XYZ file of C-alpha atoms in Angstrom:
679
model
C -7.684 50.508 15.844
C -11.086 48.794 14.204
C -11.170 44.611 13.560
C -9.986 44.587 9.687
C -11.289 40.696 7.990
C -10.147 39.366 4.765
C -11.973 37.052 2.286
C -9.712 35.356 0.380
C -11.423 35.619 -3.652
C -10.052 32.417 -4.408
C -12.334 30.503 -0.926
C -15.042 32.533 -2.767
C -14.809 30.720 -6.610
C -12.813 27.024 -5.770
C -14.337 24.597 -3.153
C -11.236 22.101 -2.480
C -11.857 18.547 -2.455
C -10.086 17.875 0.443
C -10.503 14.199 1.480
C -9.689 12.347 -2.451
C -6.793 9.392 -3.287
C -5.475 9.817 -7.008
C -4.913 7.769 -9.432
C -0.591 7.550 -10.243
C 1.737 6.698 -12.273
C 4.025 3.032 -11.498
C 6.435 2.256 -14.844
C 8.117 -0.942 -15.073
C 10.874 -2.470 -17.252
C 8.419 -2.373 -20.325
C 4.858 0.404 -19.175
C 3.216 2.634 -17.803
C 0.307 2.016 -15.839
C -1.996 4.245 -13.534
C -3.167 7.743 -15.012
C -2.144 11.292 -15.048
C -3.909 15.409 -15.963
C -2.586 17.704 -18.563
C 0.117 20.046 -16.687
C -1.651 22.780 -15.819
C -4.981 19.752 -14.939
C -7.123 19.096 -16.288
C -11.374 20.518 -16.015
C -14.607 19.781 -16.878
C -18.146 20.018 -16.891
C -19.769 17.750 -14.197
C -22.152 14.761 -15.064
C -23.362 12.213 -12.607
C -23.515 8.754 -14.047
C -25.121 6.169 -11.951
C -26.079 4.028 -14.518
C -24.641 2.826 -17.506
C -27.679 4.949 -19.000
C -25.753 8.239 -18.109
C -23.016 7.226 -20.041
C -25.157 7.978 -23.425
C -24.720 12.000 -22.534
C -21.646 11.987 -21.841
C -20.001 9.923 -24.698
C -22.767 11.665 -27.314
C -25.866 13.295 -26.387
C -23.638 16.726 -24.034
C -23.708 19.871 -24.985
C -20.933 20.900 -23.146
C -17.701 18.741 -23.229
C -15.571 18.182 -21.821
C -16.939 16.068 -18.912
C -15.399 14.760 -15.506
C -17.206 12.143 -14.667
C -18.417 11.466 -11.017
C -18.776 7.669 -11.618
C -20.962 5.858 -8.612
C -18.690 2.689 -7.536
C -20.719 -0.103 -8.461
C -20.076 0.986 -12.423
C -16.128 0.723 -11.767
C -15.805 -1.714 -14.039
C -12.792 -2.437 -16.920
C -16.130 -2.130 -19.938
C -17.299 0.688 -18.084
C -13.251 2.731 -17.700
C -12.103 1.315 -21.216
C -15.393 2.819 -22.732
C -14.079 6.491 -21.374
C -11.258 5.851 -22.084
C -11.640 5.943 -26.271
C -13.265 8.868 -25.992
C -12.405 12.880 -25.828
C -15.348 13.782 -24.238
C -13.804 12.865 -21.210
C -11.690 15.408 -19.322
C -11.115 12.811 -15.971
C -13.310 11.048 -13.660
C -14.138 11.488 -8.993
C -15.104 7.390 -8.280
C -17.894 7.244 -5.039
C -17.410 4.508 -2.774
C -20.254 2.166 -3.677
C -21.166 1.956 0.568
C -22.514 -1.523 0.395
C -18.882 -3.516 -0.926
C -19.899 -4.581 -4.714
C -21.656 -7.211 -3.797
C -20.594 -9.193 -7.160
C -17.156 -8.670 -6.005
C -14.104 -6.124 -6.880
C -10.152 -6.603 -7.728
C -8.551 -4.765 -10.003
C -5.437 -6.361 -9.784
C -4.991 -8.858 -12.716
C -5.707 -11.591 -12.594
C -2.760 -14.111 -12.745
C -0.625 -12.198 -9.628
C 2.444 -11.713 -10.381
C 3.009 -13.540 -13.690
C 6.753 -13.946 -14.960
C 7.967 -13.627 -11.636
C 7.663 -16.643 -9.641
C 8.663 -19.871 -10.174
C 7.667 -21.278 -12.585
C 8.281 -20.907 -16.623
C 9.100 -23.218 -19.548
C 11.984 -25.018 -18.057
C 10.782 -24.767 -14.320
C 6.836 -26.992 -14.115
C 5.795 -25.563 -18.029
C 2.489 -26.829 -17.603
C 1.579 -24.263 -14.520
C 3.280 -21.330 -15.406
C 1.309 -18.780 -16.286
C -1.964 -19.452 -14.370
C -2.159 -22.547 -16.550
C -3.672 -25.164 -13.910
C -5.447 -22.128 -11.470
C -6.495 -19.262 -11.932
C -6.143 -17.976 -8.713
C -7.872 -14.508 -8.858
C -10.950 -15.131 -11.687
C -12.114 -11.269 -10.730
C -9.455 -9.725 -11.248
C -10.125 -7.131 -15.095
C -6.627 -5.267 -14.516
C -7.666 -1.928 -13.676
C -5.298 -1.416 -11.935
C -2.471 -2.698 -15.268
C -3.998 -0.082 -17.983
C -2.380 3.143 -18.953
C -5.262 6.307 -18.674
C -4.729 10.023 -20.147
C -6.991 11.410 -18.210
C -7.058 11.965 -14.634
C -8.734 9.913 -12.054
C -9.521 10.383 -8.313
C -11.433 8.380 -5.381
C -13.420 10.354 -3.343
C -13.061 8.399 0.776
C -15.467 11.539 1.777
C -19.344 11.006 1.032
C -19.857 14.547 2.477
C -17.815 16.119 -0.013
C -18.849 13.498 -2.921
C -23.056 15.095 -1.416
C -21.665 18.953 -1.721
C -20.828 17.555 -5.847
C -24.114 16.394 -6.252
C -25.621 19.644 -5.111
C -23.812 21.899 -7.483
C -24.676 19.323 -9.932
C -29.166 19.162 -9.555
C -27.953 22.962 -8.848
C -26.662 23.708 -12.276
C -26.400 20.689 -14.383
C -28.817 18.682 -14.641
C -30.645 17.908 -18.137
C -33.937 19.817 -17.805
C -36.660 18.711 -21.032
C -34.582 17.237 -22.792
C -32.323 20.156 -23.558
C -29.121 21.198 -22.062
C -28.748 23.306 -18.825
C -28.158 27.284 -19.361
C -24.479 28.589 -18.322
C -23.410 29.034 -15.049
C -22.206 25.528 -15.309
C -20.556 22.970 -12.355
C -17.174 22.512 -13.278
C -14.252 20.274 -11.393
C -10.631 20.620 -11.422
C -8.146 17.263 -11.238
C -4.768 17.955 -10.621
C -2.235 15.167 -10.934
C 0.587 15.592 -13.910
C 2.907 12.890 -13.380
C 6.615 13.252 -14.400
C 7.699 9.844 -15.306
C 6.367 7.836 -18.827
C 6.953 5.856 -20.772
C 9.051 3.210 -18.999
C 11.276 2.145 -16.165
C 14.323 2.219 -18.318
C 14.057 5.980 -19.447
C 12.617 7.577 -16.380
C 15.207 5.418 -14.730
C 17.766 6.731 -17.231
C 16.581 10.614 -17.271
C 17.203 10.667 -13.097
C 20.486 8.995 -13.413
C 21.721 12.063 -15.705
C 20.658 14.697 -14.271
C 21.779 13.295 -10.903
C 25.561 13.376 -12.742
C 25.690 16.732 -14.939
C 22.708 18.686 -13.261
C 23.763 20.485 -9.711
C 19.525 20.367 -9.327
C 18.530 17.233 -10.638
C 15.338 16.910 -11.305
C 14.313 13.467 -10.671
C 11.170 11.711 -12.312
C 10.695 8.784 -10.985
C 11.995 6.604 -7.583
C 11.720 2.780 -6.827
C 9.717 1.248 -5.021
C 11.162 0.138 -1.760
C 11.145 -0.242 1.781
C 11.692 -3.430 5.062
C 11.930 -6.324 5.466
C 11.057 -7.033 9.148
C 13.088 -10.084 10.525
C 13.544 -11.996 13.933
C 14.684 -15.593 15.020
C 13.660 -17.055 18.338
C 16.843 -17.694 19.379
C 19.630 -14.607 18.686
C 22.243 -14.956 15.806
C 24.932 -12.296 15.244
C 22.892 -10.027 12.953
C 26.709 -8.463 11.871
C 27.969 -12.387 11.629
C 26.905 -15.341 9.528
C 25.020 -18.674 11.064
C 27.400 -21.932 10.911
C 26.635 -23.816 7.985
C 25.441 -26.724 9.640
C 22.840 -25.290 11.506
C 19.332 -25.375 10.781
C 16.696 -22.849 10.024
C 12.528 -22.418 9.788
C 11.654 -19.594 8.398
C 8.116 -18.889 8.577
C 7.013 -16.330 6.624
C 4.084 -13.544 5.178
C 3.544 -10.351 3.273
C 2.775 -6.568 4.895
C 1.568 -4.557 1.857
C -0.929 -4.578 -0.092
C -1.783 -2.837 -3.187
C -5.376 -0.367 -5.329
C -6.806 1.552 -8.224
C -6.062 4.431 -5.669
C -2.737 5.711 -4.202
C -1.861 5.086 -0.606
C -5.460 3.072 -0.393
C -4.307 -0.329 0.806
C -6.349 -1.479 3.941
C -5.273 -4.926 2.559
C -7.950 -6.726 4.894
C -7.827 -10.278 3.177
C -4.928 -9.662 1.279
C -1.965 -9.296 3.631
C -3.297 -7.900 7.568
C -5.484 -11.815 7.804
C -1.739 -13.497 7.228
C 0.773 -10.946 9.459
C -1.642 -10.281 11.993
C -1.792 -14.051 11.905
C 2.331 -14.920 12.277
C 2.646 -12.134 15.058
C 0.726 -14.093 17.041
C 2.252 -17.071 16.085
C 5.205 -16.141 16.259
C 4.663 -14.692 20.724
C 3.096 -18.022 20.991
C 6.122 -19.661 20.735
C 8.658 -17.510 22.563
C 6.337 -18.324 25.752
C 7.290 -22.501 24.946
C 9.651 -22.536 28.040
C 11.796 -24.360 26.498
C 11.782 -22.666 23.239
C 15.556 -21.758 24.039
C 16.474 -24.571 23.729
C 15.625 -26.034 20.829
C 17.585 -27.598 18.051
C 16.306 -25.542 15.219
C 16.314 -21.954 14.868
C 13.028 -19.998 13.902
C 13.435 -17.627 11.606
C 10.084 -14.895 11.415
C 9.430 -12.501 7.977
C 7.904 -10.190 7.209
C 8.564 -9.070 3.386
C 8.126 -5.526 2.165
C 6.849 -5.498 -1.529
C 5.645 -8.079 -2.283
C 2.660 -7.279 -4.788
C 5.094 -5.861 -6.196
C 7.020 -8.934 -8.131
C 7.639 -9.701 -4.853
C 10.177 -7.255 -4.272
C 11.104 -7.799 -0.538
C 12.005 -11.831 -0.749
C 13.629 -11.720 -4.300
C 16.162 -9.482 -2.554
C 15.815 -11.232 0.814
C 17.585 -14.330 -1.332
C 19.819 -12.313 -3.673
C 21.252 -10.978 -0.201
C 20.661 -14.334 1.170
C 22.503 -15.427 -2.264
C 25.715 -12.544 -2.319
C 26.077 -13.993 1.759
C 24.814 -10.125 2.857
C 22.887 -11.594 5.185
C 23.295 -13.866 8.457
C 20.940 -16.970 7.328
C 22.614 -18.155 4.044
C 20.023 -20.681 1.546
C 21.671 -23.782 3.059
C 20.470 -22.701 6.785
C 17.285 -22.961 5.224
C 15.833 -26.727 6.615
C 11.388 -25.454 5.257
C 9.836 -22.689 4.787
C 6.387 -21.677 6.043
C 4.008 -19.190 4.163
C 1.156 -17.934 5.525
C -1.329 -16.553 2.995
C -4.560 -15.164 2.578
C -6.179 -17.241 6.163
C -9.006 -15.461 6.816
C -11.961 -17.081 4.752
C -12.036 -20.532 5.438
C -14.525 -22.295 4.436
C -15.993 -25.052 7.626
C -12.485 -24.296 9.367
C -10.406 -25.542 6.319
C -6.988 -24.528 5.987
C -5.466 -25.116 2.497
C -1.225 -26.592 2.094
C -0.236 -25.924 -0.774
C 3.433 -27.645 -1.602
C 5.006 -27.301 -5.482
C 4.810 -30.364 -6.868
C 7.848 -30.216 -9.124
C 10.264 -30.089 -6.316
C 8.856 -32.590 -4.494
C 9.698 -35.325 -8.004
C 13.141 -35.671 -5.515
C 12.596 -38.366 -3.294
C 14.564 -36.119 -0.509
C 12.779 -32.833 -0.393
C 9.734 -35.322 -1.101
C 10.477 -36.728 2.296
C 11.003 -33.509 4.034
C 7.432 -31.776 2.632
C 6.377 -35.467 3.744
C 7.564 -34.625 7.634
C 5.991 -30.782 7.107
C 2.725 -32.204 6.420
C 2.275 -34.316 8.910
C 3.878 -32.098 11.249
C 1.060 -29.485 10.825
C -2.083 -31.800 10.808
C -1.185 -33.348 14.280
C -0.965 -29.902 16.064
C -4.628 -29.099 14.503
C -5.530 -31.422 16.577
C -8.664 -29.887 19.183
C -7.670 -26.433 17.606
C -11.274 -26.076 15.549
C -8.893 -25.473 12.040
C -8.732 -28.675 9.757
C -5.985 -28.591 7.177
C -5.877 -30.397 4.146
C -3.126 -30.473 1.323
C -4.615 -29.570 -2.100
C -2.780 -31.335 -3.736
C 0.769 -32.734 -6.039
C -1.244 -31.786 -9.144
C -2.441 -27.939 -7.536
C 0.956 -26.341 -8.405
C 1.296 -23.447 -5.494
C -0.252 -20.325 -5.735
C 1.844 -16.414 -5.581
C 3.544 -16.796 -2.993
C 7.834 -15.751 -1.361
C 7.888 -19.171 -1.214
C 8.299 -19.272 -4.576
C 10.896 -16.548 -5.078
C 13.035 -19.249 -2.778
C 12.497 -22.412 -5.200
C 13.678 -20.206 -7.618
C 16.881 -20.502 -6.414
C 17.228 -23.695 -4.007
C 14.557 -26.291 -3.438
C 13.435 -26.098 -0.405
C 10.809 -27.775 1.308
C 8.572 -25.992 2.036
C 4.036 -25.402 2.423
C 1.813 -22.061 2.001
C -1.129 -22.005 4.152
C -3.737 -20.439 2.174
C -8.220 -20.180 2.852
C -8.282 -21.258 -0.336
C -7.819 -24.466 -2.375
C -8.166 -23.110 -5.657
C -9.600 -19.390 -6.529
C -9.436 -16.696 -3.987
C -11.865 -17.282 -1.592
C -11.640 -12.912 -1.607
C -13.792 -11.025 -4.162
C -12.023 -7.917 -3.419
C -8.025 -9.028 -3.362
C -5.996 -5.572 -3.942
C -9.028 -3.178 -4.377
C -10.058 -0.279 -1.093
C -13.415 -2.887 -0.698
C -10.588 -5.256 1.423
C -12.095 -3.765 4.251
C -12.673 -4.962 7.744
C -15.021 -5.818 6.754
C -14.302 -7.977 3.685
C -13.079 -10.527 6.524
C -16.145 -10.752 9.234
C -15.285 -8.328 11.666
C -18.110 -7.409 13.253
C -17.989 -4.997 16.992
C -21.093 -3.625 18.992
C -22.960 -0.101 19.134
C -22.325 2.007 21.441
C -18.515 0.721 22.234
C -15.983 3.473 22.430
C -12.900 3.470 21.269
C -10.479 1.490 24.374
C -13.975 -1.068 25.309
C -12.942 -1.563 20.627
C -9.851 -1.872 20.384
C -9.770 -4.993 23.405
C -13.430 -6.803 21.616
C -12.418 -9.872 21.196
C -14.141 -10.227 17.608
C -14.822 -14.438 15.607
C -12.258 -12.685 13.519
C -9.646 -12.411 16.314
C -10.775 -16.079 17.306
C -10.741 -17.365 14.208
C -6.828 -16.017 13.685
C -5.629 -16.768 16.852
C -6.732 -20.945 15.959
C -4.837 -21.092 13.219
C -1.936 -19.217 14.860
C -2.178 -21.875 17.520
C -1.953 -24.673 15.000
C 1.440 -22.846 13.478
C 3.606 -22.334 16.303
C 2.123 -26.054 17.897
C 3.646 -27.224 14.500
C 6.891 -25.235 14.470
C 7.648 -26.607 18.010
C 8.080 -30.195 16.648
C 9.391 -29.411 13.275
C 12.160 -27.506 15.566
C 13.065 -30.307 17.349
C 10.552 -29.868 20.005
C 9.200 -33.205 22.309
C 7.464 -31.416 24.955
C 3.730 -31.243 24.784
C 2.195 -28.681 22.642
C -0.941 -28.101 24.589
C 0.377 -24.668 26.385
C 1.635 -23.700 22.635
C -1.954 -21.060 22.428
C -2.237 -18.632 20.954
C -4.021 -15.365 22.399
C -7.022 -14.112 20.907
C -6.920 -10.949 22.905
C -3.690 -9.541 21.612
C -4.881 -10.841 17.471
C -8.272 -8.820 17.801
C -5.764 -5.062 19.238
C -3.429 -6.473 16.276
C -6.710 -5.846 13.270
C -8.085 -3.465 15.173
C -4.309 -1.551 15.114
C -4.127 -2.242 12.081
C -6.559 -2.144 9.909
C -9.429 0.379 11.535
C -7.029 2.827 13.867
C -3.690 2.971 14.072
C -3.775 5.831 16.899
C -4.508 3.005 19.452
C -3.472 3.065 23.079
C -1.569 0.231 22.451
C 0.845 0.998 19.434
C 1.095 4.965 20.962
C 2.886 2.381 23.983
C 5.079 0.233 22.800
C 6.896 2.054 19.456
C 9.043 5.475 19.899
C 8.481 9.150 21.496
C 10.012 10.117 18.322
C 8.107 7.625 16.190
C 4.346 9.136 17.198
C 3.609 10.663 14.224
C 3.308 7.746 12.502
C 0.266 6.480 14.033
C -2.457 8.194 11.176
C -6.320 7.805 11.894
C -6.820 5.008 8.993
C -4.115 2.016 8.129
C -2.860 1.625 4.440
C -0.202 -0.378 3.894
C 0.590 0.205 0.410
C 5.024 0.136 0.171
C 5.066 3.527 -1.863
C 8.204 5.033 -1.850
C 9.940 6.869 1.405
C 10.850 3.923 3.813
C 10.199 3.232 6.329
C 6.428 3.061 5.960
C 3.890 2.825 8.906
C 3.634 -0.413 8.436
C 7.186 -1.252 8.585
C 7.032 0.485 10.995
C 4.448 -1.026 13.081
C 4.855 -4.505 12.662
C 8.586 -4.683 13.938
C 7.411 -2.979 17.234
C 4.531 -4.727 17.599
C 7.014 -8.004 16.885
C 8.745 -6.345 19.233
C 7.191 -6.033 21.597
C 5.656 -9.806 21.861
C 8.898 -11.619 21.369
C 11.018 -9.480 22.918
C 12.249 -8.562 26.654
C 11.986 -5.417 29.416
C 15.518 -4.535 30.820
C 16.666 -2.952 33.248
C 18.217 0.252 31.134
C 18.134 4.296 31.162
C 17.503 6.000 27.953
C 21.225 6.930 27.448
C 22.063 3.103 28.188
C 19.411 1.650 26.435
C 20.405 4.114 22.245
C 23.930 4.145 23.146
C 25.754 1.022 22.729
C 29.440 2.430 24.294
C 26.861 3.362 27.439
C 26.031 -0.627 28.120
C 29.038 -2.413 26.780
C 28.249 -6.341 27.742
C 24.389 -5.478 26.578
C 25.091 -8.279 23.440
C 24.060 -5.826 21.030
C 24.801 -8.215 18.025
C 22.536 -10.438 18.938
C 20.096 -8.076 20.371
C 18.134 -4.849 19.029
C 17.506 -2.716 21.657
C 14.463 0.190 21.332
C 12.977 3.179 23.907
C 9.753 3.078 23.848
C 6.780 5.165 24.824
C 5.212 3.336 27.288
C 1.598 3.224 28.635
C -0.314 5.616 31.061
C 0.959 6.669 34.131
C -2.621 5.904 36.159
C -2.000 9.003 38.557
C 0.074 11.122 36.193
C -0.500 12.177 32.596
C 2.085 10.896 31.506
C 3.928 7.689 29.872
C 6.291 5.452 31.802
C 9.296 4.658 29.199
C 11.185 1.830 28.780
C 14.021 -0.284 26.704
C 12.986 -3.666 24.720
C 15.622 -5.855 23.388
C 14.150 -8.444 20.690
C 15.540 -10.009 17.923
C 13.849 -7.881 15.623
C 15.901 -6.606 12.261
C 15.412 -4.853 9.406
C 16.674 -5.274 5.972
C 16.634 -3.574 2.821
C 13.162 -4.604 0.716
C 14.843 -2.883 -3.109
C 14.911 -4.646 -5.750
C 18.307 -5.893 -6.774
C 17.505 -4.607 -10.082
C 17.926 -1.437 -9.236
C 21.368 -2.345 -6.660
C 22.631 -3.741 -10.321
C 21.195 -0.974 -12.065
C 19.479 -2.919 -14.302
C 16.284 -1.219 -14.682
C 15.305 -4.104 -18.277
C 15.505 -6.673 -16.315
C 12.845 -9.548 -16.473
C 14.670 -11.629 -13.096
C 13.568 -8.926 -10.839
C 11.003 -6.517 -10.087
C 11.515 -3.146 -11.866
C 8.538 -1.746 -10.685
C 8.769 2.044 -10.125
C 6.593 5.290 -9.125
C 6.786 8.583 -10.308
C 7.159 11.391 -9.311
C 4.749 14.627 -9.139
C 4.354 18.798 -8.351
C 0.880 18.960 -7.484
C -2.073 16.513 -6.219
C -5.709 17.967 -5.556
C -9.076 18.192 -6.916
C -11.584 21.473 -6.961
C -15.159 21.988 -8.414
C -16.698 25.698 -9.098
C -18.821 27.364 -11.482
C -17.573 27.716 -14.813
C -19.510 30.321 -17.668
C -19.745 29.753 -21.067
C -17.698 29.609 -23.630
C -19.781 33.099 -25.240
C -19.467 34.619 -21.572
C -15.496 34.690 -21.676
C -14.886 35.277 -24.942
C -16.461 38.645 -24.747
C -15.070 38.615 -20.448
C -11.706 38.820 -22.215
C -12.535 40.715 -25.398
C -13.542 43.622 -23.268
C -10.946 43.912 -21.177
C -8.212 43.262 -23.598
C -11.031 46.940 -24.808
C -10.381 48.205 -21.525
C -6.716 48.244 -20.869
C -5.969 48.822 -25.001
C -7.949 52.069 -24.063
C -5.997 52.456 -20.927
C -3.069 52.521 -22.912
C -4.463 55.593 -25.371
C -5.936 57.263 -22.534
C -2.864 57.502 -20.293
C -0.914 58.587 -24.200
C -2.577 60.780 -24.781
C -1.774 62.190 -20.988
C 1.847 61.564 -21.363
C 1.793 64.021 -24.578
C -0.470 66.550 -22.717
C 1.483 66.544 -19.724
C 2.509 70.248 -20.703
C -0.513 71.760 -21.169
C -3.112 69.589 -19.747
C -0.851 69.803 -16.101
C 0.892 73.149 -16.639
C 1.339 75.711 -13.665
C -0.351 79.577 -14.224
C 2.073 82.025 -14.113
C 2.096 84.521 -11.109
C 0.307 87.614 -12.279
C 2.968 89.513 -9.892
C 5.451 88.755 -11.791
C 4.474 90.231 -15.008
C 4.804 94.000 -13.836
C 8.025 95.937 -13.143
């Protein structure tokens, strides 16, 4: 028998682009934002735009519209996109990543993030509402909140970008000022979105489908995930903390966002703060008398904060409805870590709420909080300064708690007024943005363990915060021994920013979750939960603050197998463990910790108030197919000629078939046997 070889016709025609990220449609109570293609995808002749003058060919001169633009990342600006938005000569956009990052900065977010969902309004500090006093993100272009009726894709692989440019150079470059000859290189983008108009519309349609259809077609889903929280001293997770028990709440966000779906590195916007928070929890847990402090400390990691404070507003709602072990009345003070990696002269700014501080008792507690933080910074290489009494709070989860109750609190940042982060909520908020640098030639394992200057600086912030929390919790001993570990910080930065699939993360997660360890970390909240970031924050926190207990796998996973193990106070996780040095197998173990998950779904969806102005209403449209490909396209005349010839051949074939069938008795008659004619 001979060998058989097959070759797909489609592969000969199309070159798929496998490393792309689309702009997708998001919706809230009043608007839709993002991008989409037509239901069958959008196609156009490729034109490379590397400088603004190249747009003239696309918008006016080019003879072969519509065009699919390959746009240099440095030109991905609001002014350019609004020009393209207003013309029918553009069918889509493929954006090449700018390397290095645009020096002038790039932020597609809003100048006033989460405006209208914080504490400041016409009824509370109206002089601070809508960023009247401070524009926190002056570079914000608002691109992420525009609605585009054509697809926009990010090209993540420079090799694929080069393939497109080579195709363009070979077929599409104008010759002597005139249009190029056919065949031309074209691109097709598929990203049709099912939801339209607003969350109110799409949720109503989905609800009707779910009610009356056997096979409902859901068109959008709420953005949701889980908050991660734990306490210094264990509490009953299914009960209620005594009203007179005081708790210090430490908070940060763990999600980020950019213009493109699931491209959210968030180095300064999220990772720097929650890594510092994790290091703080570890340092405080190591204090010898941590379990005997008069006040408890709660470490909270909020998910979905980018989209109008999903996680924090849900926790406040659950506390008010007594669906959470703590009540708002239990919170003694609130400390939040915001962007902390881009400090000038090692200064950390302390932001407080000037409105609540007009209350004398709140003012006294806030003053004590600020003084404790200042004292704790002595000898740690960090200088803490107050932002000013007339300065409002920056966008922060703390604002959602202040909406419900006057709580003494502080938000720690690396900026006094506007963000130092020039790439807030963008694809360029990468490890390079916070100064993470490694020597050349290191192996992945050596890179994981290499302590960067960024890790040392964030460990200093974690040390200050851990010592301050010890004092606020009533600790009376010396805090000099409370020290965050730079080596742990550098491991976390590597895992959350460079490579999730590393040996440390592999050792601390459950065996059935090892599939979450992708290569490039992203921190978008999404609609399927928990996302990778949530799982990893949960298990890193358990690893840093929990303890190994001597239980078998069955005893660890099943409460009935280990009675009396305080299941109400602790969570037990059977994790993979590190590799056995003498074999390729792992040494699994059982970790006991106080780490828990709580739902981060906006109360608007629990209450079915899809048009709410009180709570976040963000949803993500569903889609069927997202892909991109390039191919050669013939001229319109040749396509028409081919079609006409095909129709002519079809008609000729039908006529021939009809004629043959009609004359079949003549054409295919069987001649008579000559012998049968004689008698």
